[in-house]
XYZ file of C-alpha atoms in Angstrom:
151
model
C -0.583 -31.269 -11.694
C 2.657 -30.390 -10.971
C 3.391 -27.716 -8.964
C 6.500 -25.640 -9.105
C 6.878 -22.840 -5.553
C 3.456 -22.705 -4.996
C 2.020 -22.000 -8.828
C 1.390 -24.480 -11.533
C 4.042 -25.615 -13.653
C 2.445 -23.956 -16.920
C 1.874 -20.849 -15.214
C 6.233 -20.412 -14.667
C 7.059 -22.064 -18.277
C 4.427 -19.518 -19.707
C 5.618 -16.229 -17.799
C 9.012 -14.635 -19.068
C 12.080 -16.098 -17.295
C 12.816 -12.925 -14.727
C 9.452 -13.651 -14.073
C 9.347 -17.331 -13.521
C 12.831 -16.678 -11.087
C 10.665 -14.038 -8.842
C 7.931 -15.968 -8.798
C 10.608 -18.918 -7.634
C 12.022 -17.116 -4.803
C 11.421 -18.087 -1.742
C 10.160 -14.691 0.077
C 7.921 -13.905 -2.935
C 4.465 -16.091 -2.023
C 4.584 -14.869 2.136
C 5.498 -11.204 1.041
C 1.603 -11.842 -1.155
C 0.566 -13.957 1.413
C 0.961 -10.244 3.815
C -0.321 -7.851 1.083
C -3.257 -9.657 0.422
C -4.212 -10.316 3.893
C -2.615 -6.461 5.314
C -6.099 -5.052 5.941
C -7.870 -7.609 7.327
C -5.187 -7.850 10.261
C -4.835 -4.586 10.950
C -8.215 -3.985 10.621
C -8.692 -6.617 13.665
C -5.995 -5.344 15.315
C -7.516 -1.596 15.194
C -10.978 -2.882 16.180
C -9.440 -4.792 18.804
C -7.744 -1.438 20.490
C -10.651 0.431 19.677
C -13.618 -1.786 20.544
C -16.527 0.492 21.076
C -15.689 2.241 17.332
C -15.900 -1.345 15.896
C -19.419 -1.705 17.557
C -20.469 1.776 16.773
C -19.110 0.345 12.861
C -21.030 -2.552 13.182
C -24.198 -0.951 13.983
C -24.225 1.903 11.577
C -24.525 -1.050 8.715
C -27.371 -2.283 10.549
C -26.121 -5.646 12.105
C -27.042 -6.059 15.790
C -26.025 -7.593 18.345
C -22.555 -5.053 17.560
C -20.311 -6.138 20.077
C -20.918 -9.859 19.045
C -20.204 -8.728 14.644
C -17.813 -6.571 16.291
C -16.230 -9.406 18.013
C -16.592 -11.850 15.529
C -15.049 -9.358 12.670
C -11.464 -9.054 15.098
C -11.869 -12.653 15.250
C -11.979 -13.870 11.897
C -9.817 -10.548 10.764
C -6.958 -11.525 12.968
C -6.965 -15.686 13.055
C -7.827 -15.940 9.628
C -5.036 -13.547 8.374
C -2.446 -15.529 10.802
C -3.630 -18.893 8.763
C -2.771 -17.174 5.216
C 0.092 -15.573 6.503
C 1.705 -18.892 7.815
C -0.038 -20.561 5.492
C -1.891 -22.690 7.785
C -5.073 -24.092 7.425
C -5.188 -21.536 4.378
C -8.363 -22.723 3.507
C -10.325 -22.169 6.891
C -8.064 -18.960 7.300
C -8.884 -17.888 3.470
C -12.553 -18.914 4.045
C -13.673 -16.866 7.141
C -12.395 -13.374 4.988
C -14.160 -13.986 2.289
C -17.267 -14.857 4.213
C -16.600 -11.328 5.954
C -16.325 -9.541 2.782
C -19.458 -10.855 1.684
C -21.425 -9.377 4.780
C -19.668 -6.285 4.189
C -20.100 -5.872 0.190
C -24.458 -6.681 0.325
C -24.752 -4.116 3.908
C -22.017 -1.715 3.421
C -21.572 -1.504 -0.336
C -25.274 -2.073 -1.528
C -25.167 -0.180 -4.838
C -28.372 -1.294 -6.213
C -30.319 1.132 -3.652
C -27.865 4.130 -4.393
C -28.103 6.691 -7.763
C -25.599 9.019 -8.828
C -22.172 9.146 -7.000
C -23.125 7.334 -4.250
C -24.064 4.340 -6.764
C -21.078 5.092 -8.861
C -18.886 4.640 -5.428
C -20.672 1.270 -3.761
C -20.382 -0.678 -7.276
C -16.531 0.213 -7.430
C -16.207 -0.873 -3.639
C -18.695 -4.053 -4.348
C -16.050 -4.618 -7.107
C -12.972 -4.504 -5.278
C -14.739 -6.682 -2.281
C -15.371 -9.085 -5.147
C -11.640 -9.354 -6.125
C -10.767 -10.059 -2.539
C -12.334 -13.283 -2.520
C -11.291 -14.117 -5.965
C -7.795 -13.291 -4.097
C -8.904 -15.664 -1.048
C -9.981 -18.365 -3.599
C -6.463 -18.858 -5.023
C -4.617 -18.318 -2.439
C -5.781 -21.569 -1.075
C -5.766 -23.262 -4.080
C -2.192 -22.236 -3.792
C -1.174 -23.399 -1.067
C -2.769 -26.957 -1.862
C -1.083 -27.009 -3.997
C 1.589 -26.565 -2.507
C 0.893 -29.305 -0.393
C 0.313 -31.875 -2.785
C 3.811 -30.771 -4.227
C 5.522 -32.134 -0.678
C 3.833 -35.171 -1.127
């Protein structure tokens, strides 16, 4: 498969010319990688600056010991985000936040235990998180394609 600027050639060729031109710009993929991890990066830094609140958040979600889960979340959110932003060890950088997101989905968005409006909100959050996990898979795929195209 030939990769062009991190995107499969067919994907670019199947797009209108203005879309293909935009996607070929060197700043596009870095910008979208930053966008993808922005909530994780900001969340990790905020947890680091307010560690007591991060511990309380983990305990509230039923994760014990809270300090360990908070420290793990901080490391995964910051280190994983930086791996994705700098496009290095992307598979690892994406895997960490994806795994953390799975835990969050199962612990904080367990819609199957709720009813009414709470179920509706948790169901939406669950599938929004599932979309983020899919985006982490896609960014890993694109990064591996970029490396293959340079060889």
